[in-house]
Amino acid sequence: MDITTEPTAKRQEADAPNEGAAPTTPRYSRRLSDKILIAFHHACDQGDFEVAEQLLHVLEMMLTRRPLTPDGTRRRNMESLVAAHERLWHLRHAETKDL
C-alpha cells in the first residue's frame, strides 16, 4: 500500500541526497534540528503530545550541547525551542481551560 501525497513526495526529493552535485554543496536541504522541529509541529497537529514531548527532548539535547561549528544561529535556535515548549504547554492546558 504505497500512498504518497504530492507535497510529501516533493519534500522527500528536497531532502534526498544530491547525488550528481559537486562535493562542496550540502547533501541535504535542511538541518537535522529543523527536521526534528518540523516533526514536533506535525505531532502537535496530530494531537500526539507524548511524541511531541520526546521530540522536544531530543531537540533540546541537540541545541544545548556544545556546538560543532560556531555559526551564530544559537539564539534563533533557542528561541524556536522556547516557542515549541510554549506551544506544547498551551496545547496540553487548553483542555483544562475548557472544563
Short mmCIF file of N, CA, C and O in Angstrom, two decimals:
data_model
loop_
_atom_site.label_atom_id
_atom_site.label_comp_id
_atom_site.label_asym_id
_atom_site.label_seq_id
_atom_site.Cartn_x
_atom_site.Cartn_y
_atom_site.Cartn_z
N MET A 1 0.85 -1.17 0.00
CA MET A 1 0.00 0.00 0.00
C MET A 1 0.89 1.23 0.00
O MET A 1 1.40 1.64 1.02
N ASP A 2 1.12 1.82 -1.14
CA ASP A 2 2.02 2.95 -1.29
C ASP A 2 1.22 4.21 -1.61
O ASP A 2 0.86 4.44 -2.75
N ILE A 3 0.91 4.96 -0.57
CA ILE A 3 0.14 6.19 -0.75
C ILE A 3 1.04 7.36 -0.40
O ILE A 3 1.53 7.47 0.71
N THR A 4 1.28 8.22 -1.37
CA THR A 4 2.08 9.42 -1.12
C THR A 4 1.35 10.62 -1.66
O THR A 4 0.76 10.56 -2.73
N THR A 5 1.39 11.68 -0.90
CA THR A 5 0.81 12.92 -1.39
C THR A 5 1.89 13.70 -2.11
O THR A 5 3.07 13.52 -1.86
N GLU A 6 1.48 14.56 -2.99
CA GLU A 6 2.46 15.30 -3.77
C GLU A 6 3.37 16.17 -2.91
O GLU A 6 4.58 16.16 -3.10
N PRO A 7 2.84 16.92 -1.90
CA PRO A 7 3.76 17.70 -1.06
C PRO A 7 4.78 16.84 -0.33
O PRO A 7 5.93 17.22 -0.20
N THR A 8 4.35 15.66 0.13
CA THR A 8 5.29 14.77 0.81
C THR A 8 6.37 14.30 -0.14
O THR A 8 7.55 14.27 0.20
N ALA A 9 5.98 13.95 -1.36
CA ALA A 9 6.96 13.50 -2.34
C ALA A 9 7.95 14.60 -2.68
O ALA A 9 9.15 14.35 -2.79
N LYS A 10 7.47 15.83 -2.81
CA LYS A 10 8.36 16.95 -3.11
C LYS A 10 9.33 17.19 -1.96
O LYS A 10 10.49 17.49 -2.16
N ARG A 11 8.84 17.07 -0.71
CA ARG A 11 9.70 17.27 0.45
C ARG A 11 10.77 16.19 0.51
O ARG A 11 11.91 16.45 0.82
N GLN A 12 10.40 14.96 0.18
CA GLN A 12 11.38 13.88 0.18
C GLN A 12 12.43 14.11 -0.88
O GLN A 12 13.60 13.85 -0.67
N GLU A 13 12.04 14.63 -2.06
CA GLU A 13 13.01 14.92 -3.10
C GLU A 13 13.96 16.02 -2.64
O GLU A 13 15.15 15.96 -2.89
N ALA A 14 13.44 17.02 -1.93
CA ALA A 14 14.27 18.13 -1.47
C ALA A 14 15.24 17.68 -0.39
O ALA A 14 16.35 18.21 -0.29
N ASP A 15 14.85 16.70 0.40
CA ASP A 15 15.70 16.22 1.49
C ASP A 15 16.63 15.09 1.07
O ASP A 15 17.51 14.70 1.82
N ALA A 16 16.43 14.55 -0.11
CA ALA A 16 17.24 13.42 -0.57
C ALA A 16 18.65 13.88 -0.89
O ALA A 16 18.88 15.04 -1.23
N PRO A 17 19.61 12.97 -0.82
CA PRO A 17 20.98 13.32 -1.17
C PRO A 17 21.06 13.80 -2.61
O PRO A 17 20.38 13.29 -3.48
N ASN A 18 21.92 14.76 -2.81
CA ASN A 18 22.10 15.33 -4.14
C ASN A 18 23.25 14.58 -4.79
O ASN A 18 24.40 14.97 -4.68
N GLU A 19 22.95 13.48 -5.49
CA GLU A 19 23.97 12.56 -5.96
C GLU A 19 24.86 13.13 -7.06
O GLU A 19 26.04 12.85 -7.12
N GLY A 20 24.31 13.93 -7.98
CA GLY A 20 25.10 14.40 -9.10
C GLY A 20 25.79 15.73 -8.86
O GLY A 20 26.46 16.25 -9.75
N ALA A 21 25.68 16.28 -7.69
CA ALA A 21 26.22 17.61 -7.42
C ALA A 21 27.69 17.54 -7.03
O ALA A 21 28.21 16.50 -6.67
N ALA A 22 28.31 18.69 -7.09
CA ALA A 22 29.71 18.80 -6.67
C ALA A 22 29.82 18.55 -5.17
O ALA A 22 28.88 18.82 -4.42
N PRO A 23 30.95 18.05 -4.69
CA PRO A 23 31.08 17.71 -3.27
C PRO A 23 30.97 18.90 -2.32
O PRO A 23 30.79 18.73 -1.14
N THR A 24 31.08 20.13 -2.81
CA THR A 24 31.01 21.29 -1.93
C THR A 24 29.58 21.68 -1.58
O THR A 24 29.37 22.46 -0.67
N THR A 25 28.58 21.18 -2.30
CA THR A 25 27.20 21.52 -2.00
C THR A 25 26.69 20.65 -0.87
O THR A 25 27.11 19.51 -0.71
N PRO A 26 25.77 21.18 -0.04
CA PRO A 26 25.23 20.38 1.06
C PRO A 26 24.46 19.18 0.52
O PRO A 26 23.82 19.26 -0.52
N ARG A 27 24.52 18.07 1.25
CA ARG A 27 23.82 16.86 0.82
C ARG A 27 22.33 16.95 1.08
O ARG A 27 21.55 16.32 0.40
N TYR A 28 21.93 17.71 2.07
CA TYR A 28 20.52 17.82 2.42
C TYR A 28 20.14 19.29 2.49
O TYR A 28 20.97 20.15 2.77
N SER A 29 18.86 19.56 2.27
CA SER A 29 18.43 20.95 2.24
C SER A 29 18.09 21.51 3.62
O SER A 29 17.99 22.72 3.77
N ARG A 30 17.90 20.66 4.62
CA ARG A 30 17.57 21.14 5.96
C ARG A 30 18.48 20.49 6.99
O ARG A 30 18.90 19.35 6.83
N ARG A 31 18.70 21.23 8.08
CA ARG A 31 19.47 20.66 9.18
C ARG A 31 18.61 19.64 9.93
O ARG A 31 17.38 19.71 9.91
N LEU A 32 19.27 18.71 10.60
CA LEU A 32 18.55 17.70 11.35
C LEU A 32 17.67 18.35 12.42
O LEU A 32 16.52 17.93 12.63
N SER A 33 18.16 19.39 13.08
CA SER A 33 17.35 20.06 14.11
C SER A 33 16.09 20.68 13.50
O SER A 33 15.03 20.67 14.14
N ASP A 34 16.18 21.17 12.28
CA ASP A 34 14.99 21.72 11.61
C ASP A 34 13.97 20.62 11.33
O ASP A 34 12.77 20.82 11.50
N LYS A 35 14.46 19.46 10.92
CA LYS A 35 13.55 18.34 10.63
C LYS A 35 12.87 17.86 11.90
O LYS A 35 11.69 17.51 11.89
N ILE A 36 13.60 17.85 13.01
CA ILE A 36 13.01 17.43 14.29
C ILE A 36 11.95 18.44 14.73
O ILE A 36 10.88 18.06 15.22
N LEU A 37 12.22 19.73 14.53
CA LEU A 37 11.24 20.75 14.88
C LEU A 37 9.98 20.61 14.01
O LEU A 37 8.86 20.75 14.51
N ILE A 38 10.15 20.31 12.74
CA ILE A 38 9.00 20.09 11.85
C ILE A 38 8.20 18.87 12.33
O ILE A 38 6.97 18.90 12.37
N ALA A 39 8.91 17.80 12.70
CA ALA A 39 8.23 16.60 13.20
C ALA A 39 7.49 16.91 14.49
O ALA A 39 6.38 16.40 14.72
N PHE A 40 8.07 17.76 15.35
CA PHE A 40 7.40 18.18 16.59
C PHE A 40 6.07 18.87 16.26
O PHE A 40 5.03 18.53 16.84
N HIS A 41 6.09 19.83 15.34
CA HIS A 41 4.87 20.55 14.97
C HIS A 41 3.85 19.60 14.34
O HIS A 41 2.64 19.73 14.58
N HIS A 42 4.32 18.64 13.57
CA HIS A 42 3.42 17.67 12.97
C HIS A 42 2.75 16.83 14.06
O HIS A 42 1.55 16.56 14.01
N ALA A 43 3.53 16.40 15.06
CA ALA A 43 2.97 15.62 16.17
C ALA A 43 1.94 16.45 16.94
O ALA A 43 0.88 15.93 17.32
N CYS A 44 2.22 17.73 17.13
CA CYS A 44 1.25 18.61 17.81
C CYS A 44 -0.03 18.72 16.98
O CYS A 44 -1.14 18.65 17.53
N ASP A 45 0.12 18.90 15.67
CA ASP A 45 -1.05 19.00 14.80
C ASP A 45 -1.90 17.73 14.84
O ASP A 45 -3.12 17.80 14.73
N GLN A 46 -1.24 16.58 15.04
CA GLN A 46 -1.95 15.30 15.10
C GLN A 46 -2.47 15.01 16.51
O GLN A 46 -3.16 14.01 16.71
N GLY A 47 -2.12 15.85 17.48
CA GLY A 47 -2.57 15.64 18.84
C GLY A 47 -1.78 14.58 19.60
O GLY A 47 -2.22 14.12 20.65
N ASP A 48 -0.63 14.21 19.09
CA ASP A 48 0.21 13.20 19.74
C ASP A 48 1.24 13.92 20.62
O ASP A 48 2.40 14.09 20.25
N PHE A 49 0.81 14.31 21.80
CA PHE A 49 1.63 15.14 22.68
C PHE A 49 2.80 14.38 23.29
O PHE A 49 3.83 14.96 23.61
N GLU A 50 2.66 13.08 23.47
CA GLU A 50 3.77 12.29 24.01
C GLU A 50 4.95 12.28 23.04
O GLU A 50 6.10 12.46 23.43
N VAL A 51 4.64 12.06 21.77
CA VAL A 51 5.70 12.08 20.75
C VAL A 51 6.28 13.48 20.64
O VAL A 51 7.50 13.66 20.55
N ALA A 52 5.43 14.50 20.67
CA ALA A 52 5.90 15.88 20.59
C ALA A 52 6.86 16.18 21.73
O ALA A 52 7.90 16.81 21.52
N GLU A 53 6.54 15.71 22.93
CA GLU A 53 7.42 15.95 24.08
C GLU A 53 8.77 15.26 23.90
O GLU A 53 9.82 15.83 24.19
N GLN A 54 8.75 14.02 23.42
CA GLN A 54 10.01 13.31 23.19
C GLN A 54 10.85 14.00 22.13
O GLN A 54 12.08 14.11 22.27
N LEU A 55 10.22 14.48 21.07
CA LEU A 55 10.96 15.21 20.04
C LEU A 55 11.56 16.49 20.60
O LEU A 55 12.68 16.87 20.25
N LEU A 56 10.84 17.15 21.50
CA LEU A 56 11.38 18.35 22.15
C LEU A 56 12.61 18.03 22.98
O LEU A 56 13.56 18.80 23.00
N HIS A 57 12.58 16.89 23.67
CA HIS A 57 13.74 16.49 24.47
C HIS A 57 14.96 16.26 23.57
O HIS A 57 16.07 16.67 23.91
N VAL A 58 14.74 15.61 22.44
CA VAL A 58 15.84 15.37 21.50
C VAL A 58 16.36 16.70 20.96
O VAL A 58 17.58 16.94 20.91
N LEU A 59 15.45 17.57 20.58
CA LEU A 59 15.85 18.88 20.05
C LEU A 59 16.61 19.68 21.10
O LEU A 59 17.64 20.29 20.80
N GLU A 60 16.14 19.66 22.32
CA GLU A 60 16.81 20.37 23.40
C GLU A 60 18.21 19.84 23.62
O GLU A 60 19.17 20.61 23.79
N MET A 61 18.36 18.53 23.59
CA MET A 61 19.68 17.92 23.75
C MET A 61 20.61 18.38 22.64
O MET A 61 21.76 18.73 22.88
N MET A 62 20.11 18.42 21.43
CA MET A 62 20.93 18.82 20.29
C MET A 62 21.36 20.29 20.39
O MET A 62 22.49 20.64 20.05
N LEU A 63 20.46 21.14 20.85
CA LEU A 63 20.74 22.57 20.87
C LEU A 63 21.54 23.02 22.09
O LEU A 63 22.19 24.06 22.04
N THR A 64 21.49 22.26 23.17
CA THR A 64 22.19 22.70 24.38
C THR A 64 23.59 22.11 24.50
O THR A 64 24.38 22.60 25.31
N ARG A 65 23.88 21.09 23.73
CA ARG A 65 25.25 20.56 23.79
C ARG A 65 26.20 21.53 23.07
O ARG A 65 25.77 22.43 22.36
N ARG A 66 27.45 21.30 23.27
CA ARG A 66 28.46 22.19 22.69
C ARG A 66 28.37 22.16 21.15
O ARG A 66 28.40 21.09 20.55
N PRO A 67 28.25 23.32 20.52
CA PRO A 67 28.10 23.34 19.07
C PRO A 67 29.36 22.86 18.36
O PRO A 67 30.48 23.13 18.80
N LEU A 68 29.16 22.15 17.25
CA LEU A 68 30.29 21.66 16.46
C LEU A 68 30.96 22.80 15.71
O LEU A 68 32.18 22.84 15.58
N THR A 69 30.15 23.69 15.19
CA THR A 69 30.68 24.86 14.48
C THR A 69 29.96 26.11 14.97
O THR A 69 28.74 26.11 15.09
N PRO A 70 30.69 27.17 15.26
CA PRO A 70 30.03 28.40 15.71
C PRO A 70 29.42 29.13 14.51
O PRO A 70 30.10 29.87 13.81
N ASP A 71 28.13 28.92 14.27
CA ASP A 71 27.50 29.52 13.10
C ASP A 71 26.63 30.73 13.42
O ASP A 71 26.04 31.32 12.54
N GLY A 72 26.52 31.10 14.68
CA GLY A 72 25.79 32.31 15.05
C GLY A 72 24.28 32.15 15.06
O GLY A 72 23.57 33.14 15.18
N THR A 73 23.75 30.95 14.95
CA THR A 73 22.30 30.76 14.94
C THR A 73 21.78 30.23 16.28
O THR A 73 20.62 29.88 16.38
N ARG A 74 22.64 30.18 17.28
CA ARG A 74 22.24 29.61 18.57
C ARG A 74 21.05 30.35 19.17
O ARG A 74 20.12 29.72 19.65
N ARG A 75 21.06 31.68 19.13
CA ARG A 75 19.96 32.43 19.72
C ARG A 75 18.64 32.13 19.03
O ARG A 75 17.62 31.90 19.67
N ARG A 76 18.65 32.10 17.70
CA ARG A 76 17.43 31.80 16.94
C ARG A 76 16.96 30.38 17.23
O ARG A 76 15.77 30.13 17.38
N ASN A 77 17.91 29.44 17.34
CA ASN A 77 17.56 28.06 17.66
C ASN A 77 16.92 27.96 19.04
O ASN A 77 15.94 27.24 19.22
N MET A 78 17.48 28.67 20.00
CA MET A 78 16.93 28.63 21.35
C MET A 78 15.55 29.28 21.40
O MET A 78 14.66 28.81 22.12
N GLU A 79 15.34 30.34 20.63
CA GLU A 79 14.02 30.97 20.57
C GLU A 79 12.99 30.00 19.99
O GLU A 79 11.85 29.94 20.47
N SER A 80 13.38 29.24 18.98
CA SER A 80 12.48 28.24 18.40
C SER A 80 12.16 27.16 19.42
O SER A 80 11.02 26.69 19.49
N LEU A 81 13.15 26.76 20.20
CA LEU A 81 12.94 25.74 21.23
C LEU A 81 11.97 26.23 22.29
O LEU A 81 11.04 25.53 22.68
N VAL A 82 12.14 27.47 22.73
CA VAL A 82 11.23 28.04 23.74
C VAL A 82 9.81 28.14 23.18
O VAL A 82 8.84 27.79 23.86
N ALA A 83 9.69 28.58 21.94
CA ALA A 83 8.37 28.69 21.31
C ALA A 83 7.71 27.32 21.20
O ALA A 83 6.49 27.18 21.41
N ALA A 84 8.50 26.28 20.91
CA ALA A 84 7.95 24.93 20.82
C ALA A 84 7.46 24.46 22.19
O ALA A 84 6.38 23.86 22.30
N HIS A 85 8.24 24.72 23.24
CA HIS A 85 7.80 24.37 24.60
C HIS A 85 6.51 25.09 24.95
O HIS A 85 5.59 24.50 25.53
N GLU A 86 6.42 26.36 24.59
CA GLU A 86 5.20 27.13 24.86
C GLU A 86 4.01 26.55 24.12
O GLU A 86 2.91 26.45 24.68
N ARG A 87 4.21 26.17 22.85
CA ARG A 87 3.10 25.61 22.08
C ARG A 87 2.59 24.33 22.74
O ARG A 87 1.38 24.14 22.90
N LEU A 88 3.50 23.45 23.11
CA LEU A 88 3.09 22.20 23.74
C LEU A 88 2.37 22.46 25.05
O LEU A 88 1.34 21.84 25.34
N TRP A 89 2.86 23.40 25.84
CA TRP A 89 2.21 23.72 27.11
C TRP A 89 0.79 24.22 26.86
O TRP A 89 -0.15 23.78 27.53
N HIS A 90 0.63 25.14 25.90
CA HIS A 90 -0.70 25.68 25.61
C HIS A 90 -1.64 24.60 25.08
O HIS A 90 -2.83 24.58 25.44
N LEU A 91 -1.14 23.70 24.25
CA LEU A 91 -1.99 22.62 23.74
C LEU A 91 -2.42 21.68 24.85
O LEU A 91 -3.58 21.26 24.90
N ARG A 92 -1.51 21.37 25.76
CA ARG A 92 -1.85 20.46 26.85
C ARG A 92 -2.80 21.12 27.86
O ARG A 92 -3.62 20.45 28.46
N HIS A 93 -2.67 22.41 28.06
CA HIS A 93 -3.50 23.09 29.05
C HIS A 93 -4.76 23.70 28.48
O HIS A 93 -5.58 24.22 29.22
N ALA A 94 -4.94 23.63 27.20
CA ALA A 94 -6.18 24.12 26.59
C ALA A 94 -7.36 23.25 27.02
O ALA A 94 -8.47 23.74 27.18
N GLU A 95 -7.10 21.97 27.25
CA GLU A 95 -8.15 21.04 27.68
C GLU A 95 -8.67 21.41 29.06
O GLU A 95 -9.86 21.31 29.33
N THR A 96 -7.80 21.87 29.97
CA THR A 96 -8.23 22.20 31.32
C THR A 96 -8.99 23.52 31.36
O THR A 96 -9.82 23.71 32.23
N LYS A 97 -8.71 24.43 30.42
CA LYS A 97 -9.45 25.69 30.39
C LYS A 97 -10.91 25.48 29.98
O LYS A 97 -11.79 26.20 30.40
N ASP A 98 -11.15 24.47 29.15
CA ASP A 98 -12.48 24.21 28.66
C ASP A 98 -13.39 23.55 29.70
O ASP A 98 -14.60 23.55 29.57
N LEU A 99 -12.79 22.97 30.74
CA LEU A 99 -13.59 22.27 31.76
C LEU A 99 -14.29 23.19 32.69
O LEU A 99 -14.07 24.21 33.04
#
